[in-house]
XYZ file of C-alpha atoms in Angstrom:
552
model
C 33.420 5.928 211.545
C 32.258 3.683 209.207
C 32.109 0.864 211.322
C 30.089 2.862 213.566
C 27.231 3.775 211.033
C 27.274 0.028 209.463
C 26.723 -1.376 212.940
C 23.968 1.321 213.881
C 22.290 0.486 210.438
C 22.189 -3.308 211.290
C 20.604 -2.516 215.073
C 17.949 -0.155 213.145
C 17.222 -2.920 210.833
C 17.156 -6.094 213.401
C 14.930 -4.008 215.773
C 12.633 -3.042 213.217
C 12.496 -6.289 211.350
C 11.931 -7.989 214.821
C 9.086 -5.793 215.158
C 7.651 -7.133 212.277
C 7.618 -11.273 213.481
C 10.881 -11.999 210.613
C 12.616 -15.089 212.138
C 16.451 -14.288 212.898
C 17.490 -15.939 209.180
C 15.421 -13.399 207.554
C 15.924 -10.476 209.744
C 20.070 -10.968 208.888
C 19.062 -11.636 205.430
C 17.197 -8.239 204.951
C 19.645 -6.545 207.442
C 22.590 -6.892 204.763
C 20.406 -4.760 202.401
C 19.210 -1.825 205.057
C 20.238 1.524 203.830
C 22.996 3.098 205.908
C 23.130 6.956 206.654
C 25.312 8.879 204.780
C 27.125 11.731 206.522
C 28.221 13.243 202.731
C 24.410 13.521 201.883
C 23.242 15.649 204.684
C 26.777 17.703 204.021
C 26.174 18.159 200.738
C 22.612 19.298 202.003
C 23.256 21.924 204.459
C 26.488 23.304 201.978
C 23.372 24.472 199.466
C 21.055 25.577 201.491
C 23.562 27.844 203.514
C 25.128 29.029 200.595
C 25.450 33.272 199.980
C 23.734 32.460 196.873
C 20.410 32.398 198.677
C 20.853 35.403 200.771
C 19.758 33.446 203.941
C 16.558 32.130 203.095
C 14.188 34.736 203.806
C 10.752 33.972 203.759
C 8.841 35.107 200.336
C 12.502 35.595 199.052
C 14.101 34.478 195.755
C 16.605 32.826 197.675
C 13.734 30.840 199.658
C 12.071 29.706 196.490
C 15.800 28.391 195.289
C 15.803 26.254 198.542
C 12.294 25.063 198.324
C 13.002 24.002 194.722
C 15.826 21.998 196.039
C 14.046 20.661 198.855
C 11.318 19.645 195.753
C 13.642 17.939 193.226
C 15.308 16.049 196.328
C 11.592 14.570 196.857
C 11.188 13.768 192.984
C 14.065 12.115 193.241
C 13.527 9.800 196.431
C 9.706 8.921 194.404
C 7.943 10.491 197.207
C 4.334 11.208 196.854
C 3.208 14.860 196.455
C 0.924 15.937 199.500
C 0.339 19.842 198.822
C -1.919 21.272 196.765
C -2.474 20.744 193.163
C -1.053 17.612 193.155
C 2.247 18.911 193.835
C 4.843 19.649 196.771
C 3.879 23.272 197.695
C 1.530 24.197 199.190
C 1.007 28.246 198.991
C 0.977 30.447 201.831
C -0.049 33.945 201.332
C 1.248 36.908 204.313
C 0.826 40.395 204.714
C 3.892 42.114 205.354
C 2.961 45.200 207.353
C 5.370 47.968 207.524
C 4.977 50.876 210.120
C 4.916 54.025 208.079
C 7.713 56.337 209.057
C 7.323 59.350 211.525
C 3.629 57.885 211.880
C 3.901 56.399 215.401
C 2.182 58.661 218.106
C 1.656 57.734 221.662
C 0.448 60.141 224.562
C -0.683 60.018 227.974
C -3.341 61.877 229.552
C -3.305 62.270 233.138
C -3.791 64.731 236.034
C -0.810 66.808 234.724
C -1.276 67.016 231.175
C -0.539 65.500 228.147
C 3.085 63.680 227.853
C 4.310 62.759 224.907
C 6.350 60.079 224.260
C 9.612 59.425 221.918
C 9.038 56.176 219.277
C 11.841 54.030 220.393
C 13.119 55.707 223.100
C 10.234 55.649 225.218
C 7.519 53.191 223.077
C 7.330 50.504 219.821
C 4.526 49.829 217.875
C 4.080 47.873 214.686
C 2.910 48.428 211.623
C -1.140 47.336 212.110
C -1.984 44.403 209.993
C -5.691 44.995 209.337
C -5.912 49.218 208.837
C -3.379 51.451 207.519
C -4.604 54.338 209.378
C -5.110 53.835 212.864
C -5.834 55.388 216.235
C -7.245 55.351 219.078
C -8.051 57.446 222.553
C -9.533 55.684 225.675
C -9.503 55.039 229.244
C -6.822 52.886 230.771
C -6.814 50.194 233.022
C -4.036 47.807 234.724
C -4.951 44.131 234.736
C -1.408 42.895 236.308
C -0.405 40.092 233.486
C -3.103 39.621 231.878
C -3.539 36.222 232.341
C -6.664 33.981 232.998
C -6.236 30.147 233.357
C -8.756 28.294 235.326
C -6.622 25.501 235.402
C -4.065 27.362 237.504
C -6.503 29.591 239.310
C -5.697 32.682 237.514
C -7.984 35.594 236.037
C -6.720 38.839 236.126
C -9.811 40.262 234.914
C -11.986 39.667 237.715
C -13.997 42.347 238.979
C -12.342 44.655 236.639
C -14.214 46.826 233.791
C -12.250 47.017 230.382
C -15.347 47.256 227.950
C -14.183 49.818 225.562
C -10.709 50.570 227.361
C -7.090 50.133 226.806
C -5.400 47.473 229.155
C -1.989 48.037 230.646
C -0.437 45.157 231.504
C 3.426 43.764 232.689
C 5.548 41.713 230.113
C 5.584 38.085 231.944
C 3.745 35.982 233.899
C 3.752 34.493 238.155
C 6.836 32.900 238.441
C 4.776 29.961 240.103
C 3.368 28.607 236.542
C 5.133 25.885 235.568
C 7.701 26.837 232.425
C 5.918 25.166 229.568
C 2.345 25.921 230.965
C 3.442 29.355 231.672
C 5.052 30.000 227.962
C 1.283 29.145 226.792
C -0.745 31.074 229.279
C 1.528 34.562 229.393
C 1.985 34.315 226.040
C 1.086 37.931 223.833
C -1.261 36.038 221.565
C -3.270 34.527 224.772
C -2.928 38.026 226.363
C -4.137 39.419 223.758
C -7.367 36.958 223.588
C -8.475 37.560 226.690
C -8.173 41.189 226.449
C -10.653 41.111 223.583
C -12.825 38.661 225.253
C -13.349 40.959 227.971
C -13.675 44.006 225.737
C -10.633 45.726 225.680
C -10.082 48.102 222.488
C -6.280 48.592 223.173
C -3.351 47.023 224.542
C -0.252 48.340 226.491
C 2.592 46.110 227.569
C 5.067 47.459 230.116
C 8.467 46.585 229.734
C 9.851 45.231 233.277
C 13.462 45.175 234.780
C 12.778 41.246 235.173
C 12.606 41.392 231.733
C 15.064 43.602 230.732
C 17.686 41.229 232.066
C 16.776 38.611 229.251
C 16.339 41.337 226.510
C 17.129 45.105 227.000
C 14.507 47.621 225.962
C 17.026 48.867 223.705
C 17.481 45.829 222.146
C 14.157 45.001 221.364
C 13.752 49.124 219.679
C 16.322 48.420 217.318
C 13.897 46.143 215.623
C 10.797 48.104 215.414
C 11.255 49.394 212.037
C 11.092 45.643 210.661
C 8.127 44.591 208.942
C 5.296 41.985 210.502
C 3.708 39.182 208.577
C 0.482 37.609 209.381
C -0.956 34.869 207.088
C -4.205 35.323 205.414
C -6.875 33.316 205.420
C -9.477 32.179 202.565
C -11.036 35.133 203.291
C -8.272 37.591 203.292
C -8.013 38.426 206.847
C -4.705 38.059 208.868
C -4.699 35.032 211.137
C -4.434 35.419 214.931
C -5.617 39.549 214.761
C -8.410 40.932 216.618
C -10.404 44.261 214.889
C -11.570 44.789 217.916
C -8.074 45.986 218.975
C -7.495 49.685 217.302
C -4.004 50.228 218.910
C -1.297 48.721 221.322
C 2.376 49.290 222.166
C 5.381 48.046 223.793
C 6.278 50.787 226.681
C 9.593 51.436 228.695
C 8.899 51.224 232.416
C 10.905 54.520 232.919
C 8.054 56.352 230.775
C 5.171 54.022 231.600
C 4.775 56.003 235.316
C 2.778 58.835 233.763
C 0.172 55.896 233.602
C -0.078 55.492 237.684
C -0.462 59.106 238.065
C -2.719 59.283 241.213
C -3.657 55.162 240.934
C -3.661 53.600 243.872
C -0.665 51.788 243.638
C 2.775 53.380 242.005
C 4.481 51.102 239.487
C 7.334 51.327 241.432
C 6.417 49.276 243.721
C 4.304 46.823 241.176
C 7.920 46.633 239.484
C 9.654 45.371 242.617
C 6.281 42.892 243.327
C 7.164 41.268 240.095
C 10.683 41.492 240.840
C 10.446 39.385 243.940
C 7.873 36.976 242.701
C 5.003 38.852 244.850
C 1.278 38.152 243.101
C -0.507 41.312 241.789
C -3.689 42.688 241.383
C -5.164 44.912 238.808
C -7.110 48.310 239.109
C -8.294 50.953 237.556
C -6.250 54.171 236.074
C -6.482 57.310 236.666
C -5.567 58.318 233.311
C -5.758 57.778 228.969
C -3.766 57.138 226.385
C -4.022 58.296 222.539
C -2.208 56.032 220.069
C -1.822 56.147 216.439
C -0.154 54.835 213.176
C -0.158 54.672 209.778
C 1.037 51.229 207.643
C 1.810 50.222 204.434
C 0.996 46.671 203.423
C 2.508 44.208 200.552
C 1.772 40.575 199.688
C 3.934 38.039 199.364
C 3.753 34.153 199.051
C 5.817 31.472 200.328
C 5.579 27.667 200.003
C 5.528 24.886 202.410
C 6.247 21.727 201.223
C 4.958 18.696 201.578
C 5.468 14.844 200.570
C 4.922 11.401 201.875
C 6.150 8.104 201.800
C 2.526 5.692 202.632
C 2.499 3.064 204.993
C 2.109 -0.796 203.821
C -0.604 -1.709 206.719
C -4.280 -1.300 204.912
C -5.660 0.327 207.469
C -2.460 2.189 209.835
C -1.404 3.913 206.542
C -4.144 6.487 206.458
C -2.149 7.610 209.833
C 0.584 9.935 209.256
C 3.917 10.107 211.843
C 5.004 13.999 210.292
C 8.576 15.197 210.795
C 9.098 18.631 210.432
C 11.249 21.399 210.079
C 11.710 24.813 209.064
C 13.555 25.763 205.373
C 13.382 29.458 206.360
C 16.073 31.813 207.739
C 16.047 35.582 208.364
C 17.727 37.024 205.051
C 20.140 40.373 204.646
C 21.111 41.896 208.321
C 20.339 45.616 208.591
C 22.306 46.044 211.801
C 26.037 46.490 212.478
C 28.573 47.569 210.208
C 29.895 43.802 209.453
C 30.888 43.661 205.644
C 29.148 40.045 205.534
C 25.475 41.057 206.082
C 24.190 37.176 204.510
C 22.739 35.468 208.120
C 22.898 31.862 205.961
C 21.481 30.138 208.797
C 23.445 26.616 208.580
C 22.512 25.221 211.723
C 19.577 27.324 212.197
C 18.209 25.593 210.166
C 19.663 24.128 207.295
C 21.225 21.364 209.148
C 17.412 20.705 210.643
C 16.256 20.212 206.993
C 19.165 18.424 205.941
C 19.210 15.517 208.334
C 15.051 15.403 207.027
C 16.023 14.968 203.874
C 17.982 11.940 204.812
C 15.580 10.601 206.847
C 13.275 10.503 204.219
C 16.052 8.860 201.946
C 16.446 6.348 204.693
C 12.965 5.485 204.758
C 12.303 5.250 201.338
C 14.596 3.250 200.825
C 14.132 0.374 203.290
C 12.945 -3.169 202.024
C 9.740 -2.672 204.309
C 7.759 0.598 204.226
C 6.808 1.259 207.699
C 3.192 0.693 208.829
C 1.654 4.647 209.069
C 2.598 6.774 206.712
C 5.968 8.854 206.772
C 4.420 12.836 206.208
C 7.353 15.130 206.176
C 6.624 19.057 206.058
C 9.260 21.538 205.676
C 7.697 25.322 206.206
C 8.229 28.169 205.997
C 7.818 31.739 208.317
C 8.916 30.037 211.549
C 11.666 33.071 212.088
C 8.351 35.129 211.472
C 6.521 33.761 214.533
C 6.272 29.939 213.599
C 3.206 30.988 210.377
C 4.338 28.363 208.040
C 3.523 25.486 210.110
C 0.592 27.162 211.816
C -0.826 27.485 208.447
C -0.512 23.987 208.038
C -1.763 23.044 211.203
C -4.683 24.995 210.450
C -5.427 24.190 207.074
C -3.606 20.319 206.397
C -3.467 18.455 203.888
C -4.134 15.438 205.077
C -6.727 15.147 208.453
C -5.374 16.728 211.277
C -7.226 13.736 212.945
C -4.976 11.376 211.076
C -1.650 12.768 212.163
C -0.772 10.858 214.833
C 2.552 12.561 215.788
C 5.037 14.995 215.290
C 8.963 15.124 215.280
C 10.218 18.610 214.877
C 14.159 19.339 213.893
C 14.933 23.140 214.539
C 18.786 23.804 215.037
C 20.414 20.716 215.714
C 23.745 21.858 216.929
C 26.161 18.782 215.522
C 29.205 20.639 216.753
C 29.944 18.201 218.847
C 29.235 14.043 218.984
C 26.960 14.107 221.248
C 25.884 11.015 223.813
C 22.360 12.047 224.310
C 19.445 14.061 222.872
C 16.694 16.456 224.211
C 13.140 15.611 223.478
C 10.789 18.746 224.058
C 7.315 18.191 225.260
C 8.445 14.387 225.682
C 7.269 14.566 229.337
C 3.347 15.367 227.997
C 2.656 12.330 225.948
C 3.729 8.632 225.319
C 5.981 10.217 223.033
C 8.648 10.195 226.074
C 9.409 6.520 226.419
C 9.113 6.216 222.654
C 12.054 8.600 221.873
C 14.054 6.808 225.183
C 13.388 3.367 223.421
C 14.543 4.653 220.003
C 17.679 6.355 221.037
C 18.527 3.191 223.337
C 18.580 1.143 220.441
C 21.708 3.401 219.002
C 23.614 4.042 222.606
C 22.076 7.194 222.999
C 20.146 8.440 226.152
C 17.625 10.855 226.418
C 17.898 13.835 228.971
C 15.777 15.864 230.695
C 15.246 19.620 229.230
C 18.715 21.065 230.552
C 16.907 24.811 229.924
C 13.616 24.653 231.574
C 13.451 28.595 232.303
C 13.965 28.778 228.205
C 10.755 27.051 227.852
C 11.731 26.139 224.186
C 8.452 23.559 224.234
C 6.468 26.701 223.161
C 8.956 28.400 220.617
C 9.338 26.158 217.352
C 7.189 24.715 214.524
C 6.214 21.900 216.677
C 3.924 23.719 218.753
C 1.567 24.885 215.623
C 1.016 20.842 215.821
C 0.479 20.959 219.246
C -2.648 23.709 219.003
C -4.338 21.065 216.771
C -4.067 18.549 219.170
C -1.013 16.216 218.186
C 1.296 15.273 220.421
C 4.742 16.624 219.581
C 8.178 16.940 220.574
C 11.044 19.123 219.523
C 14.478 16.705 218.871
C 17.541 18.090 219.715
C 21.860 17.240 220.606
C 21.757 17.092 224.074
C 24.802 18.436 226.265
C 26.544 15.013 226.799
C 29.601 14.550 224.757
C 31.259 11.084 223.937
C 34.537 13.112 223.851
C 35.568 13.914 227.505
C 36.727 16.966 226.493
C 33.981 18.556 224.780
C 31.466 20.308 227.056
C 28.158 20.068 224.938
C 26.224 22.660 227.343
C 29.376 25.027 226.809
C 29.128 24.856 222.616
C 25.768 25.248 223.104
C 25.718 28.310 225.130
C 29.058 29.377 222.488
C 26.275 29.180 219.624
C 23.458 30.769 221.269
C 26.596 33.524 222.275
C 28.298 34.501 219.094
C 26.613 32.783 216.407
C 23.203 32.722 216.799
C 21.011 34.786 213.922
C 23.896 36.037 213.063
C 26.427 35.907 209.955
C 28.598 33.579 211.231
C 26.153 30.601 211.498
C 27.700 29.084 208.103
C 29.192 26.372 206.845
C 32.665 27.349 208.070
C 32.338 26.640 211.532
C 33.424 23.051 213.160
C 30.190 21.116 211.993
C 30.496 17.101 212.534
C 29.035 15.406 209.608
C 29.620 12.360 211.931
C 27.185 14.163 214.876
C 25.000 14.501 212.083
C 24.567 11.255 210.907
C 23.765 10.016 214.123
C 21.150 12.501 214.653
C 19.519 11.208 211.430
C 20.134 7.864 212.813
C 18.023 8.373 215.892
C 15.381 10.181 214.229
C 15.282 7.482 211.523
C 14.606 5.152 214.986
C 12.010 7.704 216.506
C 9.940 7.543 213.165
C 9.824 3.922 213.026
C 8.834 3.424 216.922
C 5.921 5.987 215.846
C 5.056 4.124 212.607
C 4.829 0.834 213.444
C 4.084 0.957 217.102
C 0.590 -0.737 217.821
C -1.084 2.273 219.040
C -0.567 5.616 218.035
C 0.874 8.251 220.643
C -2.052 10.002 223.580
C -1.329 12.293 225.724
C -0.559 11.915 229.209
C -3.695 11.608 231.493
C -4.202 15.104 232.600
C -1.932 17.057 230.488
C -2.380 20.680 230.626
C -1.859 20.609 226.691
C -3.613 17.444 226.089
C -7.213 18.582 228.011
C -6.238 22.758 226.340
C -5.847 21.534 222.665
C -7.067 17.959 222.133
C -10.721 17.975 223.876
């Protein structure tokens, strides 16, 4: 094992010295004094941070503020340079925490036969609202299919259709013939939820389908309506991402969503088995209204991300920033199941993501030769709350979002295994792709194609805040390859997503490989300094669908 790391440190360090123009006597001079990973570090790391003593890291918790003070000292102590606010580490990020007010959710539909009222989680959800505590609403209804638009895929589902001053009805999803990643964007709630508002929409229904219910039961999803919803605020004390316009919405069962289609001219029945079998559908209007209501109770609470840097020696490439990232939260005390251990201390989701950072930025620090750009490294908080920690950042950074020429995102590695090869999200929409192939060639490791397209996971971590402002990112991960034939990595993978995701048994007791680990620091030690000293910073491929949506 040893052997192993000492020869990986003395490829990092020939291939980066090489880089540089050192002849071969220096480059095996300054090779002998490379710092080498050490597998104890990141252990010692992740054994904190996923300790009961911080009740699993919950954002605005105690326990989080223990972790980010760890995550702090560890930068003192590598003489990194505060990049938050204040001079310091942390920067401050304030949420509302809305809670739905019990008893208070009301939803009823109107139609040729009466009023039917419907049960709160047997029938409907609804959150707590953000922006009012007291709201409601009664209005027309109209379906609008997904609720989609993209002109770059030829889709508006608002064509021809009045909403002004109605309450859309729309089916979870999206046309199975958008591409995965694309698709995650465009039938996405939050883009749903634009477009309803752009086209003057004052509510907004989604109806659970059976396509959907074989990813996530209805049931499922009601058993979490009574938790609280955070939002960031901005300077001016308004939640980020919500829409005034919008004075009620709800997440419907399609078994209680017919009353809707009463006398329409199409049953949802058969809209339901359109979807089903990948048929394209149309919107029109409803013959009938809805009447929604709730009352919510809101608290503050702040959270820090934090932020250091290590600068780059070139004059003029150090005011460009290469940012790795990942997220210090987890999702606290469960309040489901009887289990006596209710902690969820989150060791691989994501204290091992933070820990192999940490080393990273030991590694880096610690080399004879800072790297050309700048080394940003931002560890956030909220991403179990919908990714808000880093989409604060992205939207209010601390350096120029112009500046940052890339990001590397660690959420979850899953060293349960030594793994032979690692996943590179979003790698196929920028020049980040052959960058992460070259670095991980340079330790023996290959890099695979996304083994879970359907999961489009490009969309669903911190990564993608960066992303929206127009940096090309990807999300690192262990790949399925194992360099033990008798490991299958795909089959721990699916194990973890099984039995110990979000759940109390993602600790430190089960099989983690410290040796897995180190490599995966390794590599994205390599990734960093392909970024950083590379002679032109990373563009998006010509025509990217992300590229011409987020960086024009």
């Amino acid at each position: 094992m040893k052997f192993k790391l000492i020869a990986s440190a003395s490829l990092l360090s020939i291939a980066f010295l090489s880089a540089c123009g050192q002849n071969n006597e220096a480059t095996r001079s300054v090779a002998e004094k490379m710092p080498q990973v050490n597998e104890n570090n990141i252990k010692a790391h992740i054994e904190f941070l996923a300790d009961d003593t911080l009740l699993g890291r919950d954002t605005g918790s105690e326990g989080y503020q223990i972790a980010a003070n760890y995550v702090k000292s560890y930068f003192k102590q590598l003489g990194l340079t505060p990049m938050g606010e204040r001079e310091g580490f942390e920067q401050k990020v304030t949420f509302r925490k809305a809670f739905l007010e019990e008893n208070s959710a009301e939803l009823s539909i109107i139609n040729a036969s009466g009023t039917v009222e419907l049960a709160f989680k047997d029938a409907f959800i609804m959150s707590g609202d953000s922006i009012v505590t007291d709201a409601s609403i009664t209005a027309e209804t109209v379906f609008v299919g997904y609720g989609i638009v993209s002109e770059e895929f030829g889709y508006n589902d608002y064509e021809d259709i009045d909403v002004e001053g109605k309450v859309v009805v729309v089916l979870t999803g999206r046309p199975d013939d958008l591409p995965s990643e694309e698709g995650a964007h465009i039938g996405s709630s939050s883009e749903k939820i634009q477009h309803a508002v752009n086209n003057g929409a004052v509510g907004f229904i989604t109806i659970h389908t059976p396509k959907r219910d074989a990813v996530r039961t209805f049931a499922k999803s009601a058993s979490y309506a009574d938790a609280p919803r955070l939002s960031w605020l901005n300077k001016e004390g308004m939640p980020f991402g919500k829409h005034p316009e919008m004075k009620g919405g709800a997440y419907l069962s399609s078994e209680y969503a017919q009353a809707l289609f009463e006398g329409a001219e199409r049953t949802l029945e058969a809209l339901l088995s359109d979807d089903t079998n990948n048929i394209a559908i149309k919107g029109f209007a409803l013959k009938s209204s809805v009447k929604m209501a709730n009352k919510s109770r809101h608290e503050e609470i702040t959270s820090p991300n934090l932020i250091a840097v290590i600068e780059g020696s070139d004059p003029v490439l150090k005011d460009e920033y290469v940012v790795f990232s990942a997220h210090l939260d987890h999702i606290g005390i469960s309040s489901h199941g009887d289990e006596e251990d209710k902690i969820n201390n989150g060791a691989l989701d994501n204290a091992s993501g933070v820990s192999i950072l940490l080393e990273t930025a030991r590694l880096l620090s610690s080399m004879p030769e800072k790297p050309k750009r700048s080394i940003l490294f931002v560890v956030v908080t909220g991403e179990e709350k919908g990714l808000l920690g880093s989409s604060y950042f992205a939207t209010n950074p601390t350096v120029p979002s112009s500046q940052m020429v890339a990001n590397v995102n660690l959420d979850m590695p899953l060293i349960l295994y030594p793994f032979a090869d690692i996943i590179a999200f979003g790698s196929t929409h920028s020049s980040l792709g052959p960058i992460v192939a070259s670095a991980a060639e340079k330790i023996n490791l290959s890099l695979s194609d996304d083994p879970m397209p359907e999961q489009a996971l490009f969309t669903r971590s911190d990564h993608y805040s960066f992303v929206k402002a127009g940096i090309p990112s990807v999300f690192l991960m262990t790949g399925f390859k194992s360099k033990d034939p008798e490991i299958d990595g795909g089959a721990v993978f699916g194990d973890f997503l099984k039995n110990h995701y979000h759940q109390h048994s993602d600790e430190i007791t089960l099989p983690i490989r410290y040796d897995a680990a180190a490599s995966f620091a390794e590599v994205n030690m390599m990734i960093g300094l392909e970024i950083a000293n590379g002679d032109k910073r990373p563009t998006w491929n010509q025509g990217d669908f992300f590229g011409k949506t987020f960086a024009q």
